[in-house]
Amino acid sequence: MLHLSEKPHFIYTCLMLLAWVSQYVSLSTGFELNHSLTYIWPLPHELTSGNETLTVNPTLSLSLIGKGGNFKILREGFRRYKRIIFKQSSGVSIFKNLRRIRSIYDISQMRIIVNSDSDELKLGVDESYTLFITKTKGKSIAWEAIIEVNTIYGALRGLENVLHWHIIDEQSFPLEIPKYPKLWNGAYTKWERYTVEDASKIVRFAKTRGIHVMAEVDVPGHAESWGIGYPDLWPSTSCREPLDVTKNFTFDLISGIFSDIRKIFPFELFHLGGDEVNIGCWNNTPHVKQWLKDNNMKPKDAYKYFVLKAQEIAISKNWTPVNWEETFHAFAGSLNPQTVVHNWLGPGVCPKAVAKGFKCIFSNSGVWYLDHLDVTWEQIYNAEPLEGIDNESKQKLVLGGEVCMWGETVDTSNVQQTIWPRAAAAAERLWSTKTALSAGTDTVLHRLHYFRCLLQRRGVQAAPVTNYYARQPPVGPDSCYWQ
Amino acid sequence: MLHLSEKPHFIYTCLMLLAWVSQYVSLSTGFELNHSLTYIWPLPHELTSGNETLTVNPTLSLSLIGKGGNFKILREGFRRYKRIIFKQSSGVSIFKNLRRIRSIYDISQMRIIVNSDSDELKLGVDESYTLFITKTKGKSIAWEAIIEVNTIYGALRGLENVLHWHIIDEQSFPLEIPKYPKLWNGAYTKWERYTVEDASKIVRFAKTRGIHVMAEVDVPGHAESWGIGYPDLWPSTSCREPLDVTKNFTFDLISGIFSDIRKIFPFELFHLGGDEVNIGCWNNTPHVKQWLKDNNMKPKDAYKYFVLKAQEIAISKNWTPVNWEETFHAFAGSLNPQTVVHNWLGPGVCPKAVAKGFKCIFSNSGVWYLDHLDVTWEQIYNAEPLEGIDNESKQKLVLGGEVCMWGETVDTSNVQQTIWPRAAAAAERLWSTKTALSAGTDTVLHRLHYFRCLLQRRGVQAAPVTNYYARQPPVGPDSCYWQ
């Protein structure tokens, strides 16, 4: 699952713009550039341009100033993007003289001004930035690129998206939990597991790219794999999920898992799942049936009891709980008021959730589930997470939208093709202004074609844009820019 | 198109074996290893093993000796594979003391003995090698890995295969030809082109991996794109291929192309195509019809005239010509005796070609065309390039086999999935002994599952092995090792 950042203000991609400028100079025929368009994806909030085409020196140097100018993350990010953007220009071997290299390019230095001295990556961190490219005053004509940001994450913000990591499901429990070492016996194989160190590396890797990682431990459904290591968690061998609601062991173990993984995931949001809970088999299991009777509960009360207890445990670990929308439909009045409601079943859920004061994430599966291969890029592009919410203070309760990449028919061999280029359609919906988005679909498609080929050039295996089903091969021999 | 090396002797993959040894120690349940099997792909010619499991130090050091011990290519290759194999072990941060690291691993040094002092990468270069892992005599028990090779390419030989690069076709002419600068006007777009420097980089990149690059310039068919830049090459606007056989300009231009690209491609084989030539429209073009009449030729004579003239030009540039089998069927008696006949239409062609003294490459499209998605890994595995050739001296005329990856429905987003894992089936057929290959299909499938997951771990997007159609997604949630 891939979470595409909260609704932003004034966000666009600085180094992408420079990449575009630098590539621009060598192009002219075949796939024709439309000079009235800006080939930046997603579109910036505001853009003005002159009428000169500038080239960027592949040896572009960096000058970092301001209170936050000393962070290693930013210096590494600059180096990383420079390498990606100028990978074709590594050996400028024909030029032996550095002065000569400098003189043939227009922009040889980038200055980044960072106002905040904090590198904390928290929800709502200011990711905005402004990029100016201006003439400098001096003897010869020279240009300078200046980025001004409030936090280092503004300077980093590019393709990176919040990552919602649905770690565990009924088929596999791949994560090491030191307190309960048999849990990952539920992994497919010993090769297909994450150690605590692996998971921590992923979170560190993400942080250097400005990406939040929100973990999900889905309870009480989607949890059959837990019982491979600890069969007591299964109500019975024929009823392996939802988890056994009657035992203290179940909640002790959940608390142990949360304690262990709290050390891995510093992000304040934590996803507790709560979706698709088939409570029927609880009632068919004698000891659970008895427990329900003793506690004067029906199965649906026990579902509520389970979810609320898991919320309490998560809150006690200083996490804000996120739950799938079923919990909101079933017992909105009992949910902890901090709860973030995660929409997936259909349209119109966030308006209801924010009306009751809950925060909300939009992931309507009809339009934003990437594993739904019949969903076209236009459907994704035209979905509006704020639809039906006119009140500005209520709009602020919508944390953003998330496109979901469920893994049933995906592995390393096809995950990139399932995500790209359609995720880019959601990215522009989330990041750009309504005015920018109102351009005709033809124009957007033209820019998206360009962007998918840029992704391919950078090693991202983005599938053709216009195939009826997603992640399908090109239909025949043709240019990348027309498919 | 991917050419999987000539028929080899005694070839197997040294660092892959070490990789397997090093990974082996951490595995035991789930997908069960069969201890009677050797998880090396492709299988070596000969293998004996002890009954101890050894671990390899991620900081493995290299000692290069022998006449060829000074080549940079080998040192770089060692570094490259070490990085790939031990990428998960980069930070052995828990061990602060180097001596302690040394003591917990069995193998900390590799010695490579290279007998030949030549680094020329030519057809038939000796790629064989022998890997010993033996106990050293000394105070404490220690192990040493020793590789003995005749040439540095023996030491490098692993997954690398000869690359046959079908550069130009009717849809696109993407290569820069300095002598005829308008030829690449026939590329899809200016973005989708190779400069001379790009192509040279590909050849240099391949050489450091021991890969020959055989270029193909397919004439006189499959050449419509040539006329975008030089319309005189088209017999008429309605007959755009085969190329105009009547004009000196056509052959001057071919000679110019060959001169220019000879500097890029040092490999002695050069592919001239000659396939699928639809000669019908020559006869419908008045000036060609007149020329045929003046020269007392029928269209099929003109086809022969064209192919033989192209062969002469290639030979004059010191290349050995390769032609698709149609040329052999049409005028075997006139082909230059040096010609390598490239089979594709079906079975039984190499026996006929070698009977007439020609060299041959096996690519029967019924079994070794990877873009045929209904060809299973078993069909590929069971195809034998030497079938029907019993005489040993005739067998030597079969240079090897090539699996072909035609690009009609392929781009960066799905090319790896189309090639892998099925190409591995052909690799083992070409590299291993008949005895090794005679093991039951179940055993081979088990090893191939293991190998495809190893490919995925190394970043190669190998598709599931057993899906009915190739490059299809996994059918459902499950382990990599069972799909």
Tab-separated table of N, CA, C and O in Angstrom, chain B residues 347-401:
chain	number	residue	atom	x	y	z
B	347	PRO	N	12.492	-26.718	-36.384
B	347	PRO	CA	13.543	-27.694	-36.051
B	347	PRO	C	14.241	-28.220	-37.310
B	347	PRO	O	13.763	-28.026	-38.424
B	348	GLY	N	15.381	-28.846	-37.099
B	348	GLY	CA	16.032	-29.586	-38.184
B	348	GLY	C	16.873	-28.766	-39.139
B	348	GLY	O	17.328	-29.285	-40.169
B	349	VAL	N	17.083	-27.499	-38.855
B	349	VAL	CA	17.825	-26.660	-39.794
B	349	VAL	C	19.337	-26.780	-39.607
B	349	VAL	O	20.083	-26.923	-40.583
B	350	CYS	N	19.780	-26.769	-38.342
B	350	CYS	CA	21.231	-26.879	-38.118
B	350	CYS	C	21.818	-28.175	-38.703
B	350	CYS	O	22.894	-28.142	-39.306
B	351	PRO	N	21.134	-29.336	-38.559
B	351	PRO	CA	21.683	-30.541	-39.188
B	351	PRO	C	21.937	-30.352	-40.684
B	351	PRO	O	22.979	-30.761	-41.199
B	352	LYS	N	20.993	-29.687	-41.381
B	352	LYS	CA	21.176	-29.465	-42.822
B	352	LYS	C	22.334	-28.498	-43.086
B	352	LYS	O	23.122	-28.680	-44.010
B	353	ALA	N	22.410	-27.447	-42.258
B	353	ALA	CA	23.447	-26.428	-42.484
B	353	ALA	C	24.837	-26.995	-42.240
B	353	ALA	O	25.752	-26.790	-43.051
B	354	VAL	N	25.005	-27.728	-41.152
B	354	VAL	CA	26.350	-28.255	-40.855
B	354	VAL	C	26.727	-29.366	-41.832
B	354	VAL	O	27.910	-29.555	-42.129
B	355	ALA	N	25.720	-30.058	-42.365
B	355	ALA	CA	26.009	-31.082	-43.375
B	355	ALA	C	26.662	-30.443	-44.591
B	355	ALA	O	27.491	-31.061	-45.267
B	356	LYS	N	26.300	-29.197	-44.890
B	356	LYS	CA	26.910	-28.499	-46.027
B	356	LYS	C	28.137	-27.694	-45.611
B	356	LYS	O	28.643	-26.857	-46.374
B	357	GLY	N	28.568	-27.886	-44.379
B	357	GLY	CA	29.807	-27.246	-43.948
B	357	GLY	C	29.666	-25.863	-43.337
B	357	GLY	O	30.664	-25.223	-42.996
B	358	PHE	N	28.413	-25.375	-43.201
B	358	PHE	CA	28.230	-24.059	-42.599
B	358	PHE	C	28.207	-24.157	-41.079
B	358	PHE	O	27.791	-25.172	-40.514
B	359	LYS	N	28.635	-23.115	-40.427
B	359	LYS	CA	28.419	-23.005	-38.990
B	359	LYS	C	26.945	-22.655	-38.759
B	359	LYS	O	26.261	-22.162	-39.662
B	360	CYS	N	26.462	-22.908	-37.533
B	360	CYS	CA	25.025	-22.713	-37.287
B	360	CYS	C	24.759	-22.227	-35.856
B	360	CYS	O	25.518	-22.559	-34.930
B	361	ILE	N	23.721	-21.427	-35.692
B	361	ILE	CA	23.219	-21.044	-34.360
B	361	ILE	C	21.765	-21.510	-34.282
B	361	ILE	O	20.980	-21.261	-35.198
B	362	PHE	N	21.420	-22.167	-33.183
B	362	PHE	CA	20.078	-22.734	-32.993
B	362	PHE	C	19.165	-21.745	-32.273
B	362	PHE	O	19.485	-21.287	-31.174
B	363	SER	N	18.045	-21.380	-32.917
B	363	SER	CA	17.054	-20.514	-32.246
B	363	SER	C	15.643	-20.891	-32.658
B	363	SER	O	14.799	-20.006	-32.818
B	364	ASN	N	15.384	-22.166	-32.819
B	364	ASN	CA	14.059	-22.641	-33.233
B	364	ASN	C	12.956	-21.862	-32.509
B	364	ASN	O	12.785	-21.971	-31.294
B	365	SER	N	12.180	-21.088	-33.305
B	365	SER	CA	11.225	-20.172	-32.682
B	365	SER	C	10.089	-20.901	-31.957
B	365	SER	O	9.423	-20.329	-31.111
B	366	GLY	N	9.896	-22.169	-32.301
B	366	GLY	CA	8.862	-22.937	-31.608
B	366	GLY	C	9.190	-23.153	-30.140
B	366	GLY	O	8.288	-23.361	-29.320
B	367	VAL	N	10.454	-23.111	-29.798
B	367	VAL	CA	10.859	-23.376	-28.413
B	367	VAL	C	11.767	-22.313	-27.791
B	367	VAL	O	11.809	-22.179	-26.570
B	368	TRP	N	12.502	-21.522	-28.620
B	368	TRP	CA	13.465	-20.595	-28.026
B	368	TRP	C	13.205	-19.128	-28.355
B	368	TRP	O	14.125	-18.309	-28.327
B	369	TYR	N	11.970	-18.794	-28.695
B	369	TYR	CA	11.611	-17.383	-28.836
B	369	TYR	C	10.897	-16.968	-27.547
B	369	TYR	O	9.771	-17.408	-27.277
B	370	LEU	N	11.534	-16.131	-26.767
B	370	LEU	CA	10.955	-15.776	-25.462
B	370	LEU	C	9.703	-14.915	-25.584
B	370	LEU	O	8.885	-14.865	-24.662
B	371	ASP	N	9.553	-14.231	-26.724
B	371	ASP	CA	8.322	-13.442	-26.894
B	371	ASP	C	7.133	-14.344	-27.238
B	371	ASP	O	6.005	-13.866	-27.275
B	372	HIS	N	7.379	-15.620	-27.468
B	372	HIS	CA	6.262	-16.571	-27.580
B	372	HIS	C	5.882	-16.953	-26.149
B	372	HIS	O	6.513	-17.800	-25.516
B	373	LEU	N	4.830	-16.331	-25.665
B	373	LEU	CA	4.539	-16.423	-24.237
B	373	LEU	C	3.949	-17.768	-23.831
B	373	LEU	O	3.871	-18.097	-22.654
B	374	ASP	N	3.515	-18.545	-24.839
B	374	ASP	CA	2.952	-19.852	-24.504
B	374	ASP	C	4.020	-20.942	-24.454
B	374	ASP	O	3.697	-22.099	-24.208
B	375	VAL	N	5.270	-20.589	-24.681
B	375	VAL	CA	6.346	-21.578	-24.559
B	375	VAL	C	6.718	-21.697	-23.079
B	375	VAL	O	7.052	-20.708	-22.439
B	376	THR	N	6.623	-22.912	-22.559
B	376	THR	CA	6.887	-23.103	-21.125
B	376	THR	C	8.382	-23.309	-20.880
B	376	THR	O	9.140	-23.591	-21.798
B	377	TRP	N	8.762	-23.218	-19.602
B	377	TRP	CA	10.175	-23.435	-19.266
B	377	TRP	C	10.616	-24.859	-19.619
B	377	TRP	O	11.744	-25.068	-20.030
B	378	GLU	N	9.693	-25.852	-19.510
B	378	GLU	CA	10.071	-27.236	-19.839
B	378	GLU	C	10.400	-27.379	-21.326
B	378	GLU	O	11.345	-28.074	-21.690
B	379	GLN	N	9.578	-26.737	-22.178
B	379	GLN	CA	9.843	-26.834	-23.615
B	379	GLN	C	11.211	-26.251	-23.945
B	379	GLN	O	11.956	-26.797	-24.749
B	380	ILE	N	11.515	-25.132	-23.301
B	380	ILE	CA	12.820	-24.504	-23.525
B	380	ILE	C	13.926	-25.423	-23.023
B	380	ILE	O	14.933	-25.650	-23.693
B	381	TYR	N	13.708	-25.979	-21.831
B	381	TYR	CA	14.729	-26.813	-21.193
B	381	TYR	C	15.000	-28.066	-22.011
B	381	TYR	O	16.136	-28.539	-22.100
B	382	ASN	N	13.950	-28.610	-22.618
B	382	ASN	CA	14.098	-29.889	-23.313
B	382	ASN	C	14.554	-29.782	-24.762
B	382	ASN	O	14.760	-30.793	-25.429
B	383	ALA	N	14.713	-28.553	-25.253
B	383	ALA	CA	15.185	-28.398	-26.633
B	383	ALA	C	16.696	-28.618	-26.688
B	383	ALA	O	17.436	-28.055	-25.895
B	384	GLU	N	17.147	-29.444	-27.641
B	384	GLU	CA	18.575	-29.777	-27.716
B	384	GLU	C	19.164	-29.264	-29.041
B	384	GLU	O	18.849	-29.789	-30.110
B	385	PRO	N	20.019	-28.249	-28.963
B	385	PRO	CA	20.592	-27.668	-30.197
B	385	PRO	C	21.347	-28.672	-31.062
B	385	PRO	O	21.454	-28.469	-32.266
B	386	LEU	N	21.849	-29.745	-30.470
B	386	LEU	CA	22.624	-30.705	-31.273
B	386	LEU	C	21.772	-31.855	-31.784
B	386	LEU	O	22.299	-32.788	-32.397
B	387	GLU	N	20.456	-31.787	-31.561
B	387	GLU	CA	19.589	-32.877	-31.995
B	387	GLU	C	19.739	-33.124	-33.507
B	387	GLU	O	19.699	-32.185	-34.305
B	388	GLY	N	19.913	-34.386	-33.848
B	388	GLY	CA	20.034	-34.733	-35.265
B	388	GLY	C	21.443	-34.594	-35.816
B	388	GLY	O	21.658	-34.744	-37.019
B	389	ILE	N	22.403	-34.276	-34.957
B	389	ILE	CA	23.792	-34.153	-35.432
B	389	ILE	C	24.650	-35.098	-34.595
B	389	ILE	O	24.975	-34.796	-33.437
B	390	ASP	N	24.976	-36.242	-35.152
B	390	ASP	CA	25.699	-37.247	-34.373
B	390	ASP	C	27.212	-37.145	-34.529
B	390	ASP	O	27.958	-37.438	-33.610
B	391	ASN	N	27.621	-36.700	-35.706
B	391	ASN	CA	29.054	-36.599	-35.992
B	391	ASN	C	29.689	-35.483	-35.155
B	391	ASN	O	29.265	-34.324	-35.187
B	392	GLU	N	30.744	-35.844	-34.414
B	392	GLU	CA	31.322	-34.880	-33.477
B	392	GLU	C	31.934	-33.659	-34.174
B	392	GLU	O	31.836	-32.542	-33.680
B	393	SER	N	32.533	-33.869	-35.333
B	393	SER	CA	33.135	-32.716	-36.023
B	393	SER	C	32.036	-31.786	-36.556
B	393	SER	O	32.211	-30.566	-36.624
B	394	LYS	N	30.900	-32.378	-36.911
B	394	LYS	CA	29.766	-31.551	-37.344
B	394	LYS	C	29.154	-30.803	-36.148
B	394	LYS	O	28.718	-29.671	-36.259
B	395	GLN	N	29.127	-31.483	-35.004
B	395	GLN	CA	28.591	-30.842	-33.791
B	395	GLN	C	29.366	-29.563	-33.479
B	395	GLN	O	28.800	-28.571	-33.024
B	396	LYS	N	30.673	-29.598	-33.765
B	396	LYS	CA	31.484	-28.417	-33.463
B	396	LYS	C	31.109	-27.214	-34.315
B	396	LYS	O	31.450	-26.067	-33.990
B	397	LEU	N	30.416	-27.472	-35.460
B	397	LEU	CA	29.992	-26.353	-36.306
B	397	LEU	C	28.782	-25.609	-35.709
B	397	LEU	O	28.446	-24.520	-36.155
B	398	VAL	N	28.134	-26.241	-34.744
B	398	VAL	CA	27.034	-25.518	-34.056
B	398	VAL	C	27.670	-24.602	-33.006
B	398	VAL	O	28.187	-25.058	-31.987
B	399	LEU	N	27.656	-23.327	-33.305
B	399	LEU	CA	28.313	-22.381	-32.389
B	399	LEU	C	27.605	-22.339	-31.039
B	399	LEU	O	28.207	-22.021	-30.025
B	400	GLY	N	26.322	-22.635	-31.045
B	400	GLY	CA	25.574	-22.627	-29.799
B	400	GLY	C	24.122	-22.324	-30.065
B	400	GLY	O	23.630	-22.507	-31.186
B	401	GLY	N	23.431	-21.904	-29.029
B	401	GLY	CA	22.027	-21.573	-29.182
B	401	GLY	C	21.797	-20.153	-28.711
B	401	GLY	O	22.616	-19.603	-27.966
